[in-house]
Coordinates of C-alpha atoms and ligand atoms in Angstrom, one line a residue:
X20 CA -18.7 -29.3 -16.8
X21 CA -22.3 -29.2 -17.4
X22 CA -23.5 -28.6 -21.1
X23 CA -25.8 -25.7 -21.7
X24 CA -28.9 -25.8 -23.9
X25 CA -29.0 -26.5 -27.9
X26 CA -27.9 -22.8 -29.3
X27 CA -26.8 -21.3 -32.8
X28 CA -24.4 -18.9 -32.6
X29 CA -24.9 -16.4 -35.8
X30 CA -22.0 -13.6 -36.2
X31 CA -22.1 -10.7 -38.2
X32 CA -18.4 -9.6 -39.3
X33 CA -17.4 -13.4 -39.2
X34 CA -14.7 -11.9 -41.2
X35 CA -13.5 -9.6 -39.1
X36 CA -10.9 -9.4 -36.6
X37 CA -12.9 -9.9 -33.2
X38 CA -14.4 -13.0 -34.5
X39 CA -10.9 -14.6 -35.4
X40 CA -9.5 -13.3 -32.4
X41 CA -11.6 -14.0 -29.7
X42 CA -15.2 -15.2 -30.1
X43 CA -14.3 -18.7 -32.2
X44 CA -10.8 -19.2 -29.7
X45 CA -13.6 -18.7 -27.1
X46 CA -16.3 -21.1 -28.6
X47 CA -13.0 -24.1 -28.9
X48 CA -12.3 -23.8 -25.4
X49 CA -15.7 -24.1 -24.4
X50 CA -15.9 -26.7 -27.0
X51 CA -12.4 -28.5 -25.2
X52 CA -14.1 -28.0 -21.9
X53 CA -17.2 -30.7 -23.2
X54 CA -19.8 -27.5 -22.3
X55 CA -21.4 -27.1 -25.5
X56 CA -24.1 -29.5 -26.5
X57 CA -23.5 -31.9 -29.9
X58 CA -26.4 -29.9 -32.0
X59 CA -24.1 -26.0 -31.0
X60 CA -23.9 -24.5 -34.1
X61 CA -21.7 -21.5 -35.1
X62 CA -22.5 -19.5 -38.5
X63 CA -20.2 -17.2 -39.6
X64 CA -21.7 -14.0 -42.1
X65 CA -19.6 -12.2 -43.9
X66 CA -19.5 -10.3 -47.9
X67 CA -16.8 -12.0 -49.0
X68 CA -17.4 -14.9 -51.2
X69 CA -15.0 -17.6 -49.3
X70 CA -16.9 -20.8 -48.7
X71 CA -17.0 -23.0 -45.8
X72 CA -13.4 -24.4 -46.3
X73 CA -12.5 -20.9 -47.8
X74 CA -13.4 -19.1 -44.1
X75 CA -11.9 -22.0 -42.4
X76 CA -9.1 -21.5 -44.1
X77 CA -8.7 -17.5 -43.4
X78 CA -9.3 -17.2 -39.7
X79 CA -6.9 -20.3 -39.1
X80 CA -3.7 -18.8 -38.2
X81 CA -5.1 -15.9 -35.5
X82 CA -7.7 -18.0 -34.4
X83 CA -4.6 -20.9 -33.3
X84 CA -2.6 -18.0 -32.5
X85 CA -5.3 -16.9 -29.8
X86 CA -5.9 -20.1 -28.2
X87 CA -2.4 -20.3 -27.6
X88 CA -0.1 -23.2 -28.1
X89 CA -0.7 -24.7 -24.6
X90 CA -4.1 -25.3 -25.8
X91 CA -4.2 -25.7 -29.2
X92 CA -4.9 -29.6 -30.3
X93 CA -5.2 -30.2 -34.4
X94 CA -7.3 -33.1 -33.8
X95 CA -9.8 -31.4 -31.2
X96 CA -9.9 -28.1 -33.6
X97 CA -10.9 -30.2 -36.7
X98 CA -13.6 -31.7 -33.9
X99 CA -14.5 -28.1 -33.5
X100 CA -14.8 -26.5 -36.9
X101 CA -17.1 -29.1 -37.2
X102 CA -19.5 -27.0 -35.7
X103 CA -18.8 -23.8 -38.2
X104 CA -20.3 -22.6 -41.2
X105 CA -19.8 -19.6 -43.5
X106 CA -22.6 -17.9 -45.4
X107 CA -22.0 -14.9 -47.6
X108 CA -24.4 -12.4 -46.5
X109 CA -24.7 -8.9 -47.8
X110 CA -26.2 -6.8 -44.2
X111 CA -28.5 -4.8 -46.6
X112 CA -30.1 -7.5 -49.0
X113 CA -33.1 -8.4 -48.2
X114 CA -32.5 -11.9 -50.2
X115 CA -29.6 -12.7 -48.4
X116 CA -31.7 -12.3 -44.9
X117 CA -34.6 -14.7 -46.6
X118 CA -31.6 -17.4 -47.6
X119 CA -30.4 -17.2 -44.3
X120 CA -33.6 -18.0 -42.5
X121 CA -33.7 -20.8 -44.5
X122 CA -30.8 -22.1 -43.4
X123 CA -31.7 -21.9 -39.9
X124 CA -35.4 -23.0 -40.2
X125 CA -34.7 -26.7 -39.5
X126 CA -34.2 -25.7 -35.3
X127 CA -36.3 -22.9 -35.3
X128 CA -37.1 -22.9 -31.4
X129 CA -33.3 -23.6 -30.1
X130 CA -31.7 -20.3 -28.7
X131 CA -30.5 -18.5 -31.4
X132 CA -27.3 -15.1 -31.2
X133 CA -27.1 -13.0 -33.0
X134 CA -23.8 -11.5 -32.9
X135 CA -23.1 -8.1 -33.8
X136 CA -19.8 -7.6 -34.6
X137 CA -20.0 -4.7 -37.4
X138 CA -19.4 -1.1 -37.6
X139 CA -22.7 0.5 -35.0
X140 CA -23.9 1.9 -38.2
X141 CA -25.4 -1.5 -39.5
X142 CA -26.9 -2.9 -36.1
X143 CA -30.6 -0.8 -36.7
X144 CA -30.7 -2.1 -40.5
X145 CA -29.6 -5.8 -39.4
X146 CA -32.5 -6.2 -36.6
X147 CA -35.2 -5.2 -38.6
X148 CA -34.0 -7.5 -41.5
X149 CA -33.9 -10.1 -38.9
X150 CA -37.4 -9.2 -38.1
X151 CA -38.6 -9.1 -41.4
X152 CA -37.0 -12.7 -42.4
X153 CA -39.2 -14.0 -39.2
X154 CA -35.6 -14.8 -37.7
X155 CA -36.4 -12.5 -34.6
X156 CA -37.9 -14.9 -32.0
X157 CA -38.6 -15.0 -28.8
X158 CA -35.8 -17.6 -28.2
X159 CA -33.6 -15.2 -30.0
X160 CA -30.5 -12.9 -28.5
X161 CA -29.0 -10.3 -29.9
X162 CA -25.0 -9.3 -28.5
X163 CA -23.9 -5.3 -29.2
X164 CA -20.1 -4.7 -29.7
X165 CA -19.0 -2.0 -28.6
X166 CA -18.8 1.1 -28.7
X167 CA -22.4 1.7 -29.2
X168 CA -23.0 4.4 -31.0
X169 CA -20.4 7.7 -31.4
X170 CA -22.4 9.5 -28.7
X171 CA -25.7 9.4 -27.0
X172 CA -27.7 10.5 -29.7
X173 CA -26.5 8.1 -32.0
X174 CA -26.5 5.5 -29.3
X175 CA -29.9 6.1 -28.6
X176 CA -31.4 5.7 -32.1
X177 CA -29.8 2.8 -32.5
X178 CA -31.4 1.4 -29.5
X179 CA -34.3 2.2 -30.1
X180 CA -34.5 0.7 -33.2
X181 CA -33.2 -2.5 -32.2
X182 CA -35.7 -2.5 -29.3
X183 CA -38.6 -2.2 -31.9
X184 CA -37.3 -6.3 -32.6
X185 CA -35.9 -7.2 -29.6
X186 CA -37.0 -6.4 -25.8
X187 CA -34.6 -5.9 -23.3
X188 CA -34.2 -8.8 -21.8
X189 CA -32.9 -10.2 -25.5
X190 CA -30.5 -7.5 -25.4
X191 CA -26.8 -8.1 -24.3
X192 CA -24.7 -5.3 -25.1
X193 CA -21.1 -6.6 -24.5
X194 CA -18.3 -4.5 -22.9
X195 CA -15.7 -7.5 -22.1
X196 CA -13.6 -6.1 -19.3
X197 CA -16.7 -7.0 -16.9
X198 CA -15.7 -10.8 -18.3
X199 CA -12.6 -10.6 -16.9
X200 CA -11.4 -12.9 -14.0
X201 CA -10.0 -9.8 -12.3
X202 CA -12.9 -8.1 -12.6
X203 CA -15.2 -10.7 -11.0
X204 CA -12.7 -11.1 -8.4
X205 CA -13.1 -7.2 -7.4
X206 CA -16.7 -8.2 -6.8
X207 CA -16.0 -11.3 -4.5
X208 CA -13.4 -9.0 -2.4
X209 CA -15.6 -6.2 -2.1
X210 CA -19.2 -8.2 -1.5
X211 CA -17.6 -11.6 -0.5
X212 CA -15.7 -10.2 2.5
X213 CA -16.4 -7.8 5.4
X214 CA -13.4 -6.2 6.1
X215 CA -13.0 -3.9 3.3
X216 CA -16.8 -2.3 3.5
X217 CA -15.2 -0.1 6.4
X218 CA -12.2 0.9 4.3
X219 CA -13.8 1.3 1.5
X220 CA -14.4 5.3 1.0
X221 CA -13.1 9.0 1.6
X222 CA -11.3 9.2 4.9
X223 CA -9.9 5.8 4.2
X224 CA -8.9 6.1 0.5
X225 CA -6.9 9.1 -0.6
X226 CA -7.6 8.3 -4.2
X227 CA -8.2 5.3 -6.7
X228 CA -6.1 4.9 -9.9
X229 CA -7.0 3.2 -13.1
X230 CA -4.6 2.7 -15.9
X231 CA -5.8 0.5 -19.2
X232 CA -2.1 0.7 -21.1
X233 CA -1.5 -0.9 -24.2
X234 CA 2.0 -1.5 -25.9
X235 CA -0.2 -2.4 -28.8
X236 CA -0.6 0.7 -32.1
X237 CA -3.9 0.6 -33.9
X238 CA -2.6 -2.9 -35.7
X239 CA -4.5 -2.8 -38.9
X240 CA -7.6 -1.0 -37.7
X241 CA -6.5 2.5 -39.0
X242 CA -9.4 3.4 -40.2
X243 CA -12.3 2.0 -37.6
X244 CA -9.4 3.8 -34.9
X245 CA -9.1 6.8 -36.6
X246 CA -12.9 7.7 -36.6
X247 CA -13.2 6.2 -33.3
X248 CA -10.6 7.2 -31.0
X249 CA -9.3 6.3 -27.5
X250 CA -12.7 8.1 -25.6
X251 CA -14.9 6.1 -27.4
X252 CA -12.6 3.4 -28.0
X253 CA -11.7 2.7 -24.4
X254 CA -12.6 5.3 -21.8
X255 CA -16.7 5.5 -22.3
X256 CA -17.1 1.8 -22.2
X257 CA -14.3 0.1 -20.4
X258 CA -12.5 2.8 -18.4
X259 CA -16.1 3.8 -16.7
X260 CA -17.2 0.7 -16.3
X261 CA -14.4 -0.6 -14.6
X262 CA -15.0 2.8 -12.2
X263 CA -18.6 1.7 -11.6
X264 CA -17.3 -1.8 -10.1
X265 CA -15.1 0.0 -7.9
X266 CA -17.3 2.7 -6.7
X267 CA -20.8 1.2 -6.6
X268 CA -22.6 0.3 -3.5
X269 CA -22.9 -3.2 -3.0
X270 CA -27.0 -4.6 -4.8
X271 CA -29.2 -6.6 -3.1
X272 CA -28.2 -9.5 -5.0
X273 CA -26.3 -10.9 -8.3
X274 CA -29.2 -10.2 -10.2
X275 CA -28.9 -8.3 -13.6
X276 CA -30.8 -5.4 -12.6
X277 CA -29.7 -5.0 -8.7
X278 CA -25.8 -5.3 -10.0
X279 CA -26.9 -2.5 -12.8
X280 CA -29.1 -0.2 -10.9
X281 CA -26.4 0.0 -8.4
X282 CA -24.0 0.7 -11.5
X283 CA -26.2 3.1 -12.8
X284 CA -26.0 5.5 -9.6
X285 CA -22.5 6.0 -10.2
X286 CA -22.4 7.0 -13.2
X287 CA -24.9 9.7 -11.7
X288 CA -23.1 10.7 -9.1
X289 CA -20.4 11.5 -11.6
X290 CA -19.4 15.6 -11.1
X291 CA -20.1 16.7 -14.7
X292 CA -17.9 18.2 -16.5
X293 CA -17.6 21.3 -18.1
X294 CA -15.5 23.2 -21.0
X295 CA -13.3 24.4 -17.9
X296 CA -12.7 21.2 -16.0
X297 CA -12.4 19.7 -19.7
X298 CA -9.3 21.6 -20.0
X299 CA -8.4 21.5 -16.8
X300 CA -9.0 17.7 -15.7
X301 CA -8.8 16.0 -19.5
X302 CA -5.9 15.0 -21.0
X303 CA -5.3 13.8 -24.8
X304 CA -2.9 12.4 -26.3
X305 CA -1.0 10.9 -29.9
X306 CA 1.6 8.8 -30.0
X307 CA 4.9 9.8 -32.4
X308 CA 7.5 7.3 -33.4
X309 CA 9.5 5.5 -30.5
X310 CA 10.7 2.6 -29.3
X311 CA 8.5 -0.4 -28.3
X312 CA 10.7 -3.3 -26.4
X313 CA 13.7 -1.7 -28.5
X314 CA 12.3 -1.7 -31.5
X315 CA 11.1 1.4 -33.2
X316 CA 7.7 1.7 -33.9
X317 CA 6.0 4.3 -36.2
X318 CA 3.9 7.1 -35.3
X319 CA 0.0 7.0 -35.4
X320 CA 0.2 9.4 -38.2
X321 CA 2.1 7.3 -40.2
X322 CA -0.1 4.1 -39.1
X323 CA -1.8 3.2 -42.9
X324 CA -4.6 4.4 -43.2
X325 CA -4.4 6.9 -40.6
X326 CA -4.5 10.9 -42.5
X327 CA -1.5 13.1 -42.2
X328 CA -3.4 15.7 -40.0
X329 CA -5.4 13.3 -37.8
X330 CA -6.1 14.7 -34.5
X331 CA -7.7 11.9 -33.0
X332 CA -6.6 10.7 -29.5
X333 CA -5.0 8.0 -28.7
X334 CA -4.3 8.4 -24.8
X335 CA -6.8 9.8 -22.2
X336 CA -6.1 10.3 -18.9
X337 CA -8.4 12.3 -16.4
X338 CA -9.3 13.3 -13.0
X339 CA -13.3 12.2 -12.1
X340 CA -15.4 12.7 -9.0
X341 CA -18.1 11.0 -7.2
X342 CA -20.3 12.9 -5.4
X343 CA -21.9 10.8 -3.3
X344 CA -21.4 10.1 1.0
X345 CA -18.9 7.3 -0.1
X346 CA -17.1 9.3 -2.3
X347 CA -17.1 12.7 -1.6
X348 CA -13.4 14.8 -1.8
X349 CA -11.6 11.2 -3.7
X350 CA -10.3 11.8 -6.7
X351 CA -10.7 9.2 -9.1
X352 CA -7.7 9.5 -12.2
X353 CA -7.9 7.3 -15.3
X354 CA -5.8 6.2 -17.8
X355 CA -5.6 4.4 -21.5
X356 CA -3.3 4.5 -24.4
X357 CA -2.0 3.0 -26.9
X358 CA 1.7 2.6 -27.4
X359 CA 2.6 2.8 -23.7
X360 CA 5.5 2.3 -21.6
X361 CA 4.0 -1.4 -20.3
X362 CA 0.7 -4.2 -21.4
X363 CA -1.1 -3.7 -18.3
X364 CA -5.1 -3.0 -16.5
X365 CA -4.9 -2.5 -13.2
X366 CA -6.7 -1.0 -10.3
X367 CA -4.7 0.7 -7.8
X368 CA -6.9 1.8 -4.5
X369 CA -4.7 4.0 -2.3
X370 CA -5.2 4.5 1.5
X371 CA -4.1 7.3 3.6
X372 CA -0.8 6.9 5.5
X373 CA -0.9 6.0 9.7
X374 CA -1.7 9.7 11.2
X375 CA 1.2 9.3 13.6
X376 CA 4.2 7.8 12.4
X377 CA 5.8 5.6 15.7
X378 CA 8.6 4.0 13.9
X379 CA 11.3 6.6 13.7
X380 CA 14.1 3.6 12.1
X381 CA 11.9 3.2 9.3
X382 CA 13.0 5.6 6.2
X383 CA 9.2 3.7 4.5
X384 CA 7.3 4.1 7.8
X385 CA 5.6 6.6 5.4
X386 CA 4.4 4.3 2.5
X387 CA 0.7 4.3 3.0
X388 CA -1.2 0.7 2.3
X389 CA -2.4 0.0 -1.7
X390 CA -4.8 -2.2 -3.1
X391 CA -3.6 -3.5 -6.7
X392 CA -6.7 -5.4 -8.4
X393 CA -4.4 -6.2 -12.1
X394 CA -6.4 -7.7 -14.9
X395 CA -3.8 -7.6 -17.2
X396 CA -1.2 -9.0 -18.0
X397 CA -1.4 -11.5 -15.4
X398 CA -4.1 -11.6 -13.4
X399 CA -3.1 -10.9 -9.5
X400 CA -4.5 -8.9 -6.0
X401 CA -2.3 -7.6 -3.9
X402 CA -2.5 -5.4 -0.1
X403 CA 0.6 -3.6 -0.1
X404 CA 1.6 -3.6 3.4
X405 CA 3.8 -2.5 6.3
X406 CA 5.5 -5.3 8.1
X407 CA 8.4 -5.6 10.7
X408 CA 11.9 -6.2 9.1
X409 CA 13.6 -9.0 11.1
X410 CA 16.0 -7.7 13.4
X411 CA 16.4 -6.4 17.2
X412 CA 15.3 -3.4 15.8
X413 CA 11.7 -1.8 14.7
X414 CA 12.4 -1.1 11.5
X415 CA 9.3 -1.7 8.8
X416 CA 9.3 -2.5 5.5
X417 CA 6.9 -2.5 2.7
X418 CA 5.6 -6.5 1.8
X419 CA 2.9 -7.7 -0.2
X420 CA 0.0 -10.2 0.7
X421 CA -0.7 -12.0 -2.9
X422 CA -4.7 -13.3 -3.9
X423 CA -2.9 -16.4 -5.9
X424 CA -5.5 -16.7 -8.3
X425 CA -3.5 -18.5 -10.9
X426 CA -2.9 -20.8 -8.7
X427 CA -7.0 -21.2 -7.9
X428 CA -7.1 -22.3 -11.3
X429 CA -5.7 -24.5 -14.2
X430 CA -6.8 -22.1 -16.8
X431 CA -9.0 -18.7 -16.5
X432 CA -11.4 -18.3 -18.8
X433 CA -11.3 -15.4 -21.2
X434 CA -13.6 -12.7 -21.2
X435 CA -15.6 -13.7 -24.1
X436 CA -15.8 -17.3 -23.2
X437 CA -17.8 -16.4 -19.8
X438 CA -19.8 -13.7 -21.7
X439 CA -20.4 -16.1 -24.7
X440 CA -21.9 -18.2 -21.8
X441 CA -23.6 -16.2 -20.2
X442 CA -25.5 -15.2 -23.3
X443 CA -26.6 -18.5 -23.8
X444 CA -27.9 -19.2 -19.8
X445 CA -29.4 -15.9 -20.6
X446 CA -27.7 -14.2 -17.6
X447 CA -27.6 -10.2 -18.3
X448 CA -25.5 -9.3 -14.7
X449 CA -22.5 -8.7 -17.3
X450 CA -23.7 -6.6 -19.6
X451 CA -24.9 -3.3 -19.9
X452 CA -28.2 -1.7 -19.9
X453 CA -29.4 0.9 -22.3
X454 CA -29.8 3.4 -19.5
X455 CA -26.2 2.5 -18.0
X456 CA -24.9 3.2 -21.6
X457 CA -26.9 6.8 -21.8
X458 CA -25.6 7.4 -18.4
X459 CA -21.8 7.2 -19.9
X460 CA -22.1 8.9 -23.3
X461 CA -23.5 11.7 -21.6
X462 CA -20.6 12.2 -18.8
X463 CA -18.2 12.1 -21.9
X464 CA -20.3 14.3 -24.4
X465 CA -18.4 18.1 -22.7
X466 CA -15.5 16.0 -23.7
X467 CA -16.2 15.2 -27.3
X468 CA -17.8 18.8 -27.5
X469 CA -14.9 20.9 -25.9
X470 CA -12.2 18.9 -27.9
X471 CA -14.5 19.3 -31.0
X472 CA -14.8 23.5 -30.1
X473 CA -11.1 23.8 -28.9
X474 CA -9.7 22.6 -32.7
X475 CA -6.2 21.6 -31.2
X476 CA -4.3 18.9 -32.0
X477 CA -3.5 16.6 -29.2
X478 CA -0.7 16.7 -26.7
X479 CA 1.9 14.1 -28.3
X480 CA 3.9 11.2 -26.9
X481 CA 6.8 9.1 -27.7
X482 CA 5.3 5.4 -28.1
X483 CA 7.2 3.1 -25.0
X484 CA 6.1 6.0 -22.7
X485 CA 3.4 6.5 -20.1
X486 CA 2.0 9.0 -22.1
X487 CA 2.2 13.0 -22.5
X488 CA 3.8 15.1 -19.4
X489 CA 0.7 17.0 -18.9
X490 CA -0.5 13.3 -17.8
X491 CA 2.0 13.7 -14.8
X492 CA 0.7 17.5 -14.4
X493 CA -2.8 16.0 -14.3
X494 CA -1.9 13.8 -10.8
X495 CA 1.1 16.2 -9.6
X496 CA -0.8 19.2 -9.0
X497 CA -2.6 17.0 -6.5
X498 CA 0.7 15.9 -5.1
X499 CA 0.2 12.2 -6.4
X500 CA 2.1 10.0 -8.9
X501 CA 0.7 7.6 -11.2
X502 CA 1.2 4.0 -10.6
X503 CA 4.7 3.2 -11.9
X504 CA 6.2 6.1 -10.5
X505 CA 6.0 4.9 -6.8
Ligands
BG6_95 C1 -11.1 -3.3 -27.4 C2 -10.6 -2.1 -28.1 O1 -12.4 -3.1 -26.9 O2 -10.3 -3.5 -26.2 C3 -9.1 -2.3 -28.5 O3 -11.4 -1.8 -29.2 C4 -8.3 -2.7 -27.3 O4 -8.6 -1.1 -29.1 C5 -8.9 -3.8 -26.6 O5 -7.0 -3.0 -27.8 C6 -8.2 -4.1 -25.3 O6 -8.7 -5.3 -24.7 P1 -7.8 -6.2 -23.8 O7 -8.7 -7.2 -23.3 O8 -6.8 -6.8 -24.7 O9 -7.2 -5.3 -22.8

């Protein structure tokens, strides 16, 4: 695998979970994979007095945990940490900034990340310290974690105060389901083949399903979840994009700003919504105590740290339209929860049935074809199809043709490892642009603001479901059925 350029990578909330979890499990498989240089650097920030050994120390166990036993290697990880600092750093002393920019001074011109992996609030303050300690360069990148912002107003002071350091081109703002395998795998079907440009709109497709489910609670994160919730959370970022890759027309090329222009029109085309089709077309839910894989699990509002009245969500599932030629008349329905029935992403595209049914044996003559695009928890394509049942007679039955991408692959890559990457080749295709991001906080902002006007608590649901019945109402009044109850 071919090295990339000399980099430091600098992260901000080195304490916190994302960094344990993904972007250092990330970095060691890179690492393992012989594609970062000898001089790749990683500096981790945090308030917490620890100490090189100290940090090392604390992000251990989840960050072995992550890369998975399969992979993990003692010898190759003490190779690794090698590469990793820790410096305490304070986001709002000035000091701290200087001490760090002495630190880095010795390879001023090598690219340079800075990571962003803090509350939203503290990106605006952190760029212009990084301005002001002369650690802003033209070599430098800056990643956003999402979600950016709580809505579009917020979002869009933040930007553009971080674009008074950094132009746009040094902007990555990281939403890691367009990382996924699956996810660039949607892309080569849909712009790597021809035969499914035809099929590929209304009159073909009756309606496209997306479902993000997580068995997962809040897990620690009470109180980031609890002023967040699932809209922000999961539906403004991952949910819509996700939508976009689907729906958009194919660009010109892989370029950054062909894939995100073409991006960018869906989220236009959107129908907007309104304090009527908010009630009407919006669900939200909370999950109660239940049973997760037979055990019981606890109810958000018992989760620590989460208050006894909380109303915020944590399922969404809605009904959205596209109106554009492609689109026109398919209802698109999306889902995400925490404390579902199942751990699994997936895209389901569903076609009409055959207009003339000719096999009067077959009770499944009727089962129309289905796309399944799953990103989690394995990832898989599959055409659901009609075939003949061996046999003197013409009798169909339903049989899937499997994409066997494991078995394209020893290993996938994880989302943040190709995104970590791509940062560093300085390839923006993945990541979203500011106006992409304005684009989806304002098809979600009659959300926020009918929920906000309405003052009701949200529908509940037993945790190890798939979610609140007026989820089922949602697809039901449109005589369809969710995913799993085909
Ligand atoms: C994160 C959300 O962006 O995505 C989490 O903040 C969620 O709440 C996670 O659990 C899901 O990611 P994945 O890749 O595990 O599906």
């Amino acid at each position: 695998m071919k090295a990339v350029d000399p980099f430091d990578l600098v992260i901000f909330g080195g304490t916190g979970d994302l960094a344990a979890r993904k972007l250092l499990p990330a970095m060691y498989h890179r690492h393992v994979a012989g594609q970062l240089p000898d001089e790749a650097r990683i500096i981790a920030l945090g308030r917490k007095d620890l100490g090189r050994e100290g940090y090392l120390e604390s992000i251990f166990d989840k960050s072995s945990a992550n890369i998975g036993a399969a992979y993990f290697d003692a010898e190759r990880w003490r190779d690794f940490a090698g590469r990793i600092d820790y410096l305490q750093l304070d986001a709002s002393s000035d000091e701290n900034f200087a001490a760090l920019a002495d630190y880095l001074r010795d390879a001023s011109s090598r690219i340079r990340i800075f990571y962003l992996s803090t509350s939203p609030d503290l990106f605006a303050g952190i760029c212009q310290r990084l301005a002001h300690s002369e650690l802003a360069q033209p070599s430098s990148r800056v990643v956003l974690e999402k979600p950016l912002g709580r809505d579009l107003k917020s979002a869009d002071e933040i930007n553009a105060c971080v674009e008074t350091v950094f132009d746009e081109r040094q902007i990555y703002r990281i939403d890691h389901y367009l990382g996924k395998e699956a996810v660039q795998n949607l892309m080569a079907l849909r712009f790597g083949n021809s035969i499914f440009e035809p099929l590929w709109s209304h009159g073909k497709i009756r309606d496209v399903q997306i479902t993000l489910a997580e068995r997962l609670g809040v897990e620690g994160r009470g109180e980031f979840y609890d002023t967040t919730g699932n809209l922000r959370d999961m539906v403004q970022n991952h949910l819509m994009q996700l939508l976009c890759i689907v729906a958009m027309e194919p660009p010109i090329s892989m370029d950054a700003d062909n894939v995100r222009d073409e991006k960018l029109k869906v989220l236009r085309s959107l129908e907007p919504l309104t304090p009527e089709t908010v009630i009407k077309n919006v669900v939200r839910g909370q999950y109660q105590a239940g049973n997760i894989d037979g055990s019981p699990v606890a109810g958000y509002l018992q989760e620590p740290g989460i208050p006894a009245d909380s109303r915020t969500e944590t399922f969404v599932a809605l009904k959205a339209r596209i109106n554009n030629w492609r689109w026109a008349g398919v209802p698109f329905y999306l889902r995400t929860g925490k404390r579902m029935h199942d751990h699994v992403s997936e895209v389901v595209i569903n076609f009409f049935g055959v207009p003339h049914p000719i096999f009067p044996h077959s009770q499944e003559a009727e089962i129309p074809n289905r796309l399944y695009i799953r990103l989690q928890p394995q990832e898989a394509i599959e055409w659901h199809l009609m075939a003949k049942q061996p046999g003197d007679r013409n009798v169909l039955k339903p049989v899937k043709l499997d994409l066997d991408l494991a078995g394209m692959n020893e290993r996938h890559l994880d989302a943040y490892e190709r995104l970590l990457m791509d940062v560093v080749r300085g390839n923006q295709t993945l990541f979203v642009r500011r106006d992409e991001l304005n684009a989806a906080w304002q098809w979600v902002t009659p959300i926020m603001k009918t929920w906000a006007a309405l003052d009701q608590a949200p529908e509940p649901y037993e945790a190890g479901t798939s979610g609140p019945a007026a989820a089922h109402d949602l697809v039901a009044r449109n005589r369809r059925r969710w995913i799993e109850e085909h």
